[in-house]
Amino acid sequence: MQNAGLPDVGAERQREQGPGDLRFTIYDLRGGSPSAHKSQIVNRRLLAWLGAVLLFAVLTGVAMAEQRFPPPEFESGHQLPVATTPAARAVWFQYLDVAVLAVCLGMASWLIYKRRSRKGLMALSIFSLLYFGFWKKGCVCAIGSLQNVSLALCDRSYAVPIGVVAFFVLPLVLALFAGRSFCAGVCPHGALQDLVLLKPVKVPLWLEQPLSVLPYIYLGAGVLFAATGSAFIICQYDPFVPIFRMSGRSLMVLSGAALLLLGVFVGRPYCRFLCPYGALLKLGSTVAKWRVRVTPDYCTQCRLCEASCPFGAMREPQASPADAQSLTKDRRRLAWMMALLPVLLAGGGWLGHQFGAPASRLHPTVSLADQLVRAEGTAPNLGPLSPDDLALERARQTPKEILTEAAVIRHKFSIGGWVFGAWVGLVIGAKLISLSVRRKRTDYEPDRGDCFACARCFEYCPNELVRRGLMPATAPALGVMPNPSPRGS
């Protein structure tokens, strides 16, 4: 259709710059308004570059850091401190953290659904990065809290702090009503990755779809190891906590640097393809009462929002198949996927059971029991003892208790392996079924689960610009606008 209401200077510059430069498109669309000014989208790249330089300078300092003091020697009369009740001041700090979290979650939801402000979300995310990230050293965080809750549910002797429960529950409850507001402006991990996103590229669907399964598998593994009391692998292998603490293992520092380097081109790679808590938020967001809508009234299908989303969360209009042959083919494929689901559950459970035995050796008690069995009949070590040798000599004094406890833990891993394997099979089966279901859409809409509610698309939507008074109202009212997307179709 014709687009007679747009300024000629915009069309001329569009021809000069090419269809892929959305910055000039938005700037030209605003040119017809008496109060038009240069878009924040045009100016944000300098700020992003400065943030990236600062972050990589911090990473360099962390990577080059060394231990300036040797670890303490525990075999020379050192007495371990007796655990005491936390000081009242520490408890109040926990309450403060929970209060700040609740306020930030409310602010994020208000900025997304009421103010529809990308600039406000950026300010909130920077505050969250400084507070929950660098000042609180990344602890306590909602991502790792699911391990504490898992351990508390499976071990009655473990009491999870109330602050940890709040960090686990509040973002999840909010996701049921307002989607991923936590990811939008409260999570320090997401804020850190947003700062380095300079030149986003689209991840191909053939790669994005299988990678999107990894967070659910990581979630299952984290719950398994936490519930058995073996390890908090989500915290141990968090790539950004060493950055927040300015110290850490070289492997994790390099992992964080690699993810941030990847994040220059791929929007939030950790959040999209690794974060286990993000997997839970995604599940909750699929049934959220409110969801992000790009346009305030109607969609002109200009595709600017699709090109502006760096996370591949925008879904294009899709009509139901009109002919009976296509419907029959779709239904047959869906039936095959449904029939495959029990096979995946059973096969995954069996493989998980096989995985349980070697995985149980990560538990220190099981590892110590294996050492005790291998050392049976050997003479005690009378020379200088390493920490492992010392633990073995102590285990020789109570071998029956150690072996009994190890057998109990192996049994837990045997059951947990079945559950973990079935969970992986369920995740893969659900992904295959979702790819086989055809959904009817009439407008460009963000996916409920994949959308991070970052509000970027608000800044590109012509109807939203009209609502703010930044663009003449005559342009979008004429019908379908020209398609300036990079694909040019």
Coordinates of C-alpha atoms in Angstrom, one line a residue:
M1 CA 0.0 0.0 0.0
Q2 CA 1.0 3.6 -0.5
N3 CA 2.5 5.6 2.4
A4 CA 1.8 9.2 1.3
G5 CA 2.0 10.7 4.8
L6 CA 5.7 10.2 5.4
P7 CA 8.1 13.1 4.9
D8 CA 10.0 13.0 1.6
V9 CA 13.3 13.6 3.4
G10 CA 12.9 10.3 5.3
A11 CA 12.3 8.3 2.1
E12 CA 15.3 10.0 0.5
R13 CA 17.6 9.2 3.4
Q14 CA 16.2 5.7 3.6
R15 CA 17.3 5.1 0.0
E16 CA 20.7 6.5 0.7
Q17 CA 21.3 4.6 3.9
G18 CA 19.7 1.3 2.9
P19 CA 16.7 -0.5 4.4
G20 CA 18.7 -2.0 7.3
D21 CA 19.5 1.2 9.2
L22 CA 16.7 1.5 11.7
R23 CA 18.3 4.5 13.5
F24 CA 17.7 6.8 10.5
T25 CA 14.2 5.3 10.0
I26 CA 13.1 6.3 13.5
Y27 CA 14.8 9.6 13.3
D28 CA 13.1 10.5 10.0
L29 CA 9.7 9.4 11.2
R30 CA 10.1 11.8 14.0
G31 CA 11.1 14.6 11.7
G32 CA 7.5 15.7 11.0
S33 CA 6.8 16.6 14.6
P34 CA 7.6 20.2 15.8
S35 CA 9.1 18.8 19.0
A36 CA 11.1 16.1 17.2
H37 CA 14.6 15.4 18.6
K38 CA 17.3 12.9 18.0
S39 CA 16.4 9.4 19.3
Q40 CA 18.0 7.9 22.3
I41 CA 18.5 4.8 20.0
V42 CA 21.0 6.8 18.0
N43 CA 23.0 8.0 21.0
R44 CA 23.0 4.8 23.0
R45 CA 25.9 3.2 21.2
L46 CA 28.5 5.5 22.7
L47 CA 27.3 4.7 26.2
A48 CA 27.4 1.0 25.3
W49 CA 31.0 1.2 24.1
L50 CA 32.0 3.0 27.3
G51 CA 30.3 0.4 29.4
A52 CA 32.0 -2.4 27.5
V53 CA 35.5 -0.9 27.9
L54 CA 34.9 -0.5 31.6
L55 CA 33.7 -4.1 32.0
F56 CA 36.6 -5.6 30.1
A57 CA 39.0 -3.5 32.2
V58 CA 37.4 -5.0 35.3
L59 CA 37.7 -8.5 33.8
T60 CA 41.4 -7.9 33.1
G61 CA 42.0 -7.0 36.7
V62 CA 40.1 -10.0 38.0
A63 CA 41.9 -12.4 35.7
M64 CA 45.3 -11.0 36.7
A65 CA 44.6 -11.1 40.4
E66 CA 46.7 -13.4 42.6
Q67 CA 46.4 -14.7 46.1
R68 CA 48.5 -12.3 48.2
F69 CA 48.2 -14.5 51.3
P70 CA 48.7 -18.3 51.5
P71 CA 45.7 -20.4 52.7
P72 CA 45.6 -21.2 56.4
E73 CA 47.3 -24.3 57.7
F74 CA 44.7 -26.3 59.6
E75 CA 47.1 -29.0 61.0
S76 CA 49.1 -26.7 63.3
G77 CA 46.7 -26.2 66.2
H78 CA 44.1 -24.0 64.4
Q79 CA 40.7 -24.2 66.0
L80 CA 37.6 -23.9 63.7
P81 CA 35.2 -21.3 65.0
V82 CA 31.9 -22.5 66.5
A83 CA 28.8 -21.7 64.5
T84 CA 26.7 -19.0 66.2
T85 CA 23.4 -17.3 65.6
P86 CA 23.8 -14.6 63.0
A87 CA 24.0 -11.1 64.4
A88 CA 20.9 -9.0 64.4
R89 CA 22.5 -6.5 62.0
A90 CA 23.0 -9.3 59.5
V91 CA 19.3 -10.3 59.7
W92 CA 18.3 -6.7 59.1
F93 CA 20.5 -6.6 56.1
Q94 CA 18.6 -9.7 54.8
Y95 CA 15.3 -7.9 55.3
L96 CA 16.8 -4.9 53.5
D97 CA 17.8 -7.0 50.5
V98 CA 14.3 -8.5 50.3
A99 CA 12.7 -5.0 50.5
V100 CA 15.0 -3.7 47.8
L101 CA 14.2 -6.7 45.6
A102 CA 10.4 -6.2 46.1
V103 CA 10.6 -2.5 45.3
C104 CA 12.7 -3.2 42.2
L105 CA 10.3 -5.8 41.0
G106 CA 7.4 -3.4 41.4
M107 CA 9.3 -0.6 39.6
A108 CA 10.2 -2.9 36.7
S109 CA 6.6 -4.0 36.2
W110 CA 5.4 -0.3 36.4
L111 CA 8.1 0.8 33.9
I112 CA 7.2 -2.0 31.5
Y113 CA 3.4 -2.0 31.5
K114 CA 2.5 1.5 32.6
R115 CA 5.3 3.9 31.6
R116 CA 6.5 1.7 28.7
S117 CA 10.0 3.3 29.3
R118 CA 13.2 1.7 28.0
K119 CA 15.2 4.5 29.5
G120 CA 13.7 3.9 33.0
L121 CA 14.4 0.2 32.7
M122 CA 18.0 0.9 31.8
A123 CA 18.4 3.1 34.9
L124 CA 16.8 0.4 37.1
S125 CA 19.0 -2.4 35.7
I126 CA 22.2 -0.3 36.3
F127 CA 21.1 0.2 39.9
S128 CA 20.4 -3.6 40.3
L129 CA 23.8 -4.3 38.8
L130 CA 25.5 -2.1 41.3
Y131 CA 23.5 -3.2 44.3
F132 CA 22.8 -6.9 43.8
G133 CA 25.9 -7.5 41.7
F134 CA 28.9 -5.5 42.8
W135 CA 27.8 -4.4 46.3
K136 CA 26.2 -7.7 47.4
K137 CA 28.8 -9.7 45.5
G138 CA 26.2 -11.6 43.6
C139 CA 24.9 -13.3 46.8
V140 CA 22.2 -13.9 47.6
C141 CA 20.7 -14.2 44.2
A142 CA 17.5 -15.7 42.8
I143 CA 19.5 -17.9 40.4
G144 CA 21.3 -19.8 43.1
S145 CA 18.4 -19.8 45.6
L146 CA 16.7 -22.7 43.9
Q147 CA 19.5 -25.0 45.1
N148 CA 18.9 -23.9 48.7
V149 CA 15.2 -24.6 48.4
S150 CA 15.8 -28.0 46.8
L151 CA 18.1 -29.0 49.6
A152 CA 15.7 -27.9 52.2
L153 CA 12.9 -29.9 50.6
C154 CA 15.0 -33.1 50.6
D155 CA 17.0 -32.7 53.8
R156 CA 15.0 -31.9 57.0
S157 CA 18.1 -31.0 58.9
Y158 CA 18.8 -28.0 56.6
A159 CA 17.1 -24.8 57.4
V160 CA 16.9 -22.4 54.4
P161 CA 17.1 -18.7 55.4
I162 CA 13.9 -16.7 54.9
G163 CA 15.8 -14.2 52.7
V164 CA 16.8 -17.0 50.3
V165 CA 13.2 -18.2 50.1
A166 CA 12.0 -14.6 49.3
F167 CA 14.6 -14.3 46.5
F168 CA 13.4 -17.6 45.1
V169 CA 9.6 -17.0 45.4
L170 CA 9.1 -13.3 44.7
P171 CA 10.3 -13.2 41.0
L172 CA 8.4 -16.5 40.3
V173 CA 5.2 -15.2 41.7
L174 CA 5.5 -12.0 39.8
A175 CA 6.2 -14.0 36.6
L176 CA 2.7 -15.5 36.9
F177 CA 1.2 -12.0 36.7
A178 CA 3.7 -9.8 34.9
G179 CA 6.0 -12.0 33.0
R180 CA 9.8 -11.7 33.2
S181 CA 10.0 -8.3 35.0
F182 CA 12.9 -9.7 37.1
C183 CA 14.9 -10.3 33.9
A184 CA 14.0 -6.9 32.5
G185 CA 15.5 -4.7 35.1
V186 CA 16.4 -6.5 38.4
C187 CA 18.7 -9.4 37.5
P188 CA 22.4 -8.2 37.7
H189 CA 23.4 -11.0 35.3
G190 CA 21.1 -9.7 32.6
A191 CA 22.1 -6.1 33.2
L192 CA 25.7 -6.9 32.8
Q193 CA 25.1 -8.6 29.5
D194 CA 22.9 -5.8 28.3
L195 CA 25.7 -3.3 28.8
V196 CA 28.0 -5.1 26.3
L197 CA 25.4 -5.7 23.6
L198 CA 26.7 -3.6 20.8
K199 CA 26.1 -5.3 17.5
P200 CA 23.4 -7.9 17.9
V201 CA 23.0 -10.7 15.3
K202 CA 20.1 -13.1 15.0
V203 CA 20.8 -16.7 16.1
P204 CA 19.5 -19.1 13.4
L205 CA 16.4 -21.0 14.4
W206 CA 18.1 -24.4 13.8
L207 CA 20.6 -23.5 16.5
E208 CA 18.4 -21.5 18.8
Q209 CA 15.8 -24.1 19.3
P210 CA 18.1 -26.9 20.6
L211 CA 20.1 -24.4 22.7
S212 CA 16.9 -23.3 24.4
V213 CA 16.6 -26.7 25.9
L214 CA 19.9 -26.4 27.8
P215 CA 18.6 -24.2 30.7
Y216 CA 16.0 -26.9 31.6
I217 CA 18.7 -29.6 31.6
Y218 CA 20.9 -27.4 33.7
L219 CA 18.0 -26.8 36.1
G220 CA 17.4 -30.5 36.5
A221 CA 21.2 -31.2 37.2
G222 CA 21.4 -28.3 39.7
V223 CA 18.3 -29.6 41.6
L224 CA 19.7 -33.2 41.6
F225 CA 23.1 -32.3 43.0
A226 CA 21.6 -29.8 45.5
A227 CA 18.9 -32.2 46.7
T228 CA 21.5 -34.9 47.4
G229 CA 23.7 -32.5 49.3
S230 CA 26.6 -33.0 46.8
A231 CA 27.3 -29.6 45.4
F232 CA 25.7 -26.3 44.4
I233 CA 26.9 -26.5 40.8
I234 CA 24.9 -23.4 39.7
C235 CA 26.8 -21.2 42.1
Q236 CA 30.1 -23.0 41.6
Y237 CA 30.0 -22.5 37.9
D238 CA 28.3 -19.1 37.8
P239 CA 30.4 -17.1 35.2
F240 CA 29.6 -13.6 36.5
V241 CA 30.0 -14.0 40.3
P242 CA 33.8 -13.8 40.0
I243 CA 33.3 -10.5 38.2
F244 CA 31.1 -9.2 40.9
R245 CA 33.5 -10.3 43.6
M246 CA 36.6 -9.2 41.8
S247 CA 38.2 -12.6 42.5
G248 CA 37.6 -16.2 41.5
R249 CA 39.0 -19.3 39.8
S250 CA 40.7 -18.6 36.5
L251 CA 38.4 -21.0 34.6
M252 CA 35.3 -19.1 35.8
V253 CA 36.8 -15.7 35.1
L254 CA 37.6 -16.8 31.5
S255 CA 34.1 -18.2 31.2
G256 CA 32.6 -14.9 32.2
A257 CA 34.9 -13.0 29.8
A258 CA 34.0 -15.4 27.0
L259 CA 30.2 -15.0 27.6
L260 CA 30.6 -11.2 27.7
L261 CA 32.6 -11.2 24.5
L262 CA 29.8 -13.4 22.9
G263 CA 27.3 -11.0 24.4
V264 CA 28.6 -8.2 22.2
F265 CA 26.9 -9.9 19.3
V266 CA 24.4 -12.3 20.8
G267 CA 21.8 -10.8 23.2
R268 CA 22.1 -12.3 26.7
P269 CA 23.6 -15.7 25.8
Y270 CA 23.7 -16.8 29.5
C271 CA 20.1 -15.8 30.1
R272 CA 18.8 -17.5 26.9
F273 CA 20.9 -20.7 26.8
L274 CA 22.1 -21.4 30.3
C275 CA 20.2 -19.7 33.2
P276 CA 18.3 -22.4 35.1
Y277 CA 16.2 -19.8 37.0
G278 CA 15.3 -18.2 33.7
A279 CA 13.8 -21.5 32.7
L280 CA 11.5 -21.4 35.7
L281 CA 10.6 -17.8 34.9
K282 CA 9.9 -18.7 31.3
L283 CA 7.4 -21.4 32.4
G284 CA 5.7 -19.0 34.7
S285 CA 5.5 -16.3 32.0
T286 CA 3.6 -18.5 29.6
V287 CA 0.6 -18.2 31.8
A288 CA 1.1 -14.6 32.9
K289 CA -2.0 -12.4 33.2
W290 CA -0.2 -9.4 31.6
R291 CA 2.2 -9.7 28.7
V292 CA 4.2 -7.3 26.6
R293 CA 2.5 -5.8 23.6
V294 CA 4.5 -3.8 21.2
T295 CA 1.8 -1.5 19.8
P296 CA -0.7 0.4 22.0
D297 CA -3.6 0.0 19.6
Y298 CA -3.1 -1.8 16.3
C299 CA -0.2 -3.3 14.4
T300 CA 0.8 -1.8 11.0
Q301 CA 3.2 -4.8 10.4
C302 CA 6.1 -2.5 9.6
R303 CA 8.5 -5.2 11.2
L304 CA 10.5 -2.6 13.0
C305 CA 9.9 -4.4 16.3
E306 CA 11.0 -7.7 14.9
A307 CA 14.3 -6.2 13.7
S308 CA 14.8 -4.3 17.1
C309 CA 14.5 -7.4 19.3
P310 CA 18.1 -8.8 19.9
F311 CA 16.7 -12.0 21.7
G312 CA 14.7 -13.5 18.8
A313 CA 11.5 -13.3 20.9
M314 CA 9.3 -11.6 18.3
R315 CA 6.8 -13.9 16.6
E316 CA 5.5 -12.9 13.1
P317 CA 1.8 -13.2 12.1
Q318 CA 0.9 -16.8 11.2
A319 CA -2.4 -17.9 9.7
S320 CA -4.0 -21.3 10.1
P321 CA -3.7 -23.6 7.0
A322 CA -6.7 -23.3 4.8
D323 CA -6.5 -26.6 2.9
A324 CA -7.3 -29.9 4.4
Q325 CA -4.1 -31.5 3.2
S326 CA -1.9 -29.1 5.4
L327 CA -4.2 -29.7 8.4
T328 CA -3.9 -33.5 8.0
K329 CA -0.1 -33.2 7.8
D330 CA 0.2 -31.1 10.9
R331 CA -2.1 -33.3 12.9
R332 CA -0.1 -36.4 11.8
R333 CA 3.2 -34.8 12.9
L334 CA 1.7 -33.8 16.2
A335 CA 0.4 -37.3 16.8
W336 CA 3.8 -38.8 16.2
M337 CA 5.4 -36.3 18.7
M338 CA 2.8 -37.2 21.3
A339 CA 3.5 -40.9 20.8
L340 CA 7.2 -40.3 21.1
L341 CA 6.9 -38.6 24.5
P342 CA 6.5 -41.8 26.6
V343 CA 9.5 -43.3 24.8
L344 CA 11.6 -40.2 25.7
L345 CA 10.4 -40.4 29.3
A346 CA 11.3 -44.0 29.7
G347 CA 14.6 -43.8 27.8
G348 CA 15.6 -40.7 29.6
G349 CA 14.8 -42.2 33.0
W350 CA 17.0 -45.3 32.2
L351 CA 19.9 -43.2 31.0
G352 CA 19.6 -41.0 34.1
H353 CA 19.7 -44.1 36.3
Q354 CA 23.0 -45.1 34.6
F355 CA 24.2 -41.5 35.2
G356 CA 23.4 -41.7 38.9
A357 CA 26.2 -44.0 40.0
P358 CA 29.1 -42.0 38.6
A359 CA 27.5 -38.7 39.6
S360 CA 27.2 -39.9 43.2
R361 CA 31.0 -39.9 43.4
L362 CA 30.9 -36.1 43.4
H363 CA 29.5 -36.3 46.9
P364 CA 32.4 -36.0 49.4
T365 CA 31.0 -38.9 51.6
V366 CA 30.8 -41.3 48.6
S367 CA 34.2 -40.3 47.4
L368 CA 35.6 -40.9 50.9
A369 CA 33.9 -44.3 51.1
D370 CA 35.5 -45.3 47.7
Q371 CA 38.9 -44.2 49.0
L372 CA 38.3 -46.2 52.2
V373 CA 37.5 -49.4 50.3
R374 CA 40.6 -49.0 48.1
A375 CA 42.8 -48.4 51.1
E376 CA 41.5 -51.5 53.0
G377 CA 44.4 -53.6 54.2
T378 CA 47.1 -50.9 53.6
A379 CA 49.2 -49.5 56.4
P380 CA 48.4 -46.1 57.8
N381 CA 50.3 -43.2 56.5
L382 CA 52.8 -42.0 59.2
G383 CA 54.4 -39.2 57.3
P384 CA 53.1 -35.7 56.6
L385 CA 49.4 -35.9 55.8
S386 CA 47.5 -34.0 53.0
P387 CA 43.9 -33.0 53.6
D388 CA 42.8 -36.1 51.7
D389 CA 45.1 -38.4 53.7
L390 CA 43.8 -36.9 56.9
A391 CA 40.2 -37.4 56.0
L392 CA 41.0 -41.0 55.1
E393 CA 42.7 -41.7 58.4
R394 CA 39.7 -40.3 60.3
A395 CA 37.4 -42.5 58.2
R396 CA 39.3 -45.6 59.2
Q397 CA 38.1 -45.0 62.8
T398 CA 34.4 -45.2 61.8
P399 CA 34.3 -47.2 58.6
K400 CA 30.9 -48.7 59.1
E401 CA 29.2 -45.3 59.5
I402 CA 31.0 -43.9 56.4
L403 CA 30.0 -46.9 54.2
T404 CA 26.4 -46.8 55.5
E405 CA 26.0 -43.1 54.8
A406 CA 27.5 -43.5 51.3
A407 CA 25.0 -46.3 50.5
V408 CA 22.2 -44.0 51.5
I409 CA 23.5 -41.3 49.2
R410 CA 24.0 -43.7 46.3
H411 CA 20.3 -44.7 46.7
K412 CA 19.3 -41.1 46.5
F413 CA 21.3 -40.7 43.3
S414 CA 19.7 -43.8 41.9
I415 CA 16.2 -42.4 42.4
G416 CA 17.2 -38.9 41.5
G417 CA 18.9 -40.2 38.3
W418 CA 15.6 -41.7 37.2
V419 CA 13.8 -38.4 37.9
F420 CA 16.5 -36.3 36.2
G421 CA 16.5 -38.5 33.1
A422 CA 12.7 -38.5 32.8
W423 CA 12.8 -34.7 33.2
V424 CA 15.3 -34.4 30.3
G425 CA 13.1 -36.6 28.2
L426 CA 10.1 -34.5 29.1
V427 CA 11.9 -31.3 28.1
I428 CA 12.9 -32.7 24.7
G429 CA 9.5 -34.1 24.1
A430 CA 7.8 -30.9 25.0
K431 CA 10.1 -28.9 22.7
L432 CA 9.3 -31.2 19.8
I433 CA 5.5 -31.0 20.5
S434 CA 5.7 -27.2 20.7
L435 CA 7.4 -27.0 17.3
S436 CA 4.6 -29.2 15.9
V437 CA 1.8 -26.9 17.1
R438 CA 0.7 -24.2 14.7
R439 CA -0.4 -21.0 16.5
K440 CA -2.6 -18.4 14.9
R441 CA -1.4 -14.8 15.2
T442 CA -2.6 -11.7 13.4
D443 CA 0.1 -9.3 14.6
Y444 CA 3.8 -9.2 15.5
E445 CA 3.8 -10.3 19.1
P446 CA 6.6 -11.1 21.6
D447 CA 6.6 -14.7 22.7
R448 CA 5.3 -14.9 26.3
G449 CA 8.2 -17.0 27.6
D450 CA 11.1 -15.8 25.5
C451 CA 10.4 -12.1 25.9
F452 CA 12.7 -10.4 28.5
A453 CA 10.4 -7.4 28.6
C454 CA 13.3 -5.1 27.9
A455 CA 11.1 -2.5 26.2
R456 CA 13.4 -2.0 23.2
C457 CA 10.6 -2.7 20.8
F458 CA 8.6 0.2 22.3
E459 CA 11.2 2.6 21.0
Y460 CA 10.8 1.4 17.4
C461 CA 7.0 1.1 17.1
P462 CA 5.5 4.0 15.0
N463 CA 2.2 3.8 16.9
E464 CA 4.0 4.1 20.2
L465 CA 5.9 7.1 18.9
V466 CA 2.6 8.7 17.9
R467 CA 1.2 8.0 21.4
R468 CA 4.2 9.8 22.9
G469 CA 3.9 12.8 20.5
L470 CA 7.2 12.1 18.8
M471 CA 5.8 11.4 15.4
P472 CA 2.9 12.9 13.3
A473 CA -0.3 11.0 13.8
T474 CA -1.1 10.9 10.1
A475 CA 1.7 8.4 9.1
P476 CA 0.6 5.2 10.8
A477 CA -3.1 5.9 10.3
L478 CA -2.8 5.4 6.5
G479 CA -2.4 1.7 6.8
V480 CA 0.5 -0.7 6.3
M481 CA 3.9 1.1 6.4
P482 CA 6.9 0.3 4.2
N483 CA 9.0 -2.6 5.4
P484 CA 12.5 -1.3 6.3
S485 CA 13.7 -4.5 8.0
P486 CA 17.2 -5.8 7.2
R487 CA 15.7 -8.7 5.2
G488 CA 14.0 -6.2 3.0
S489 CA 11.0 -8.4 2.3

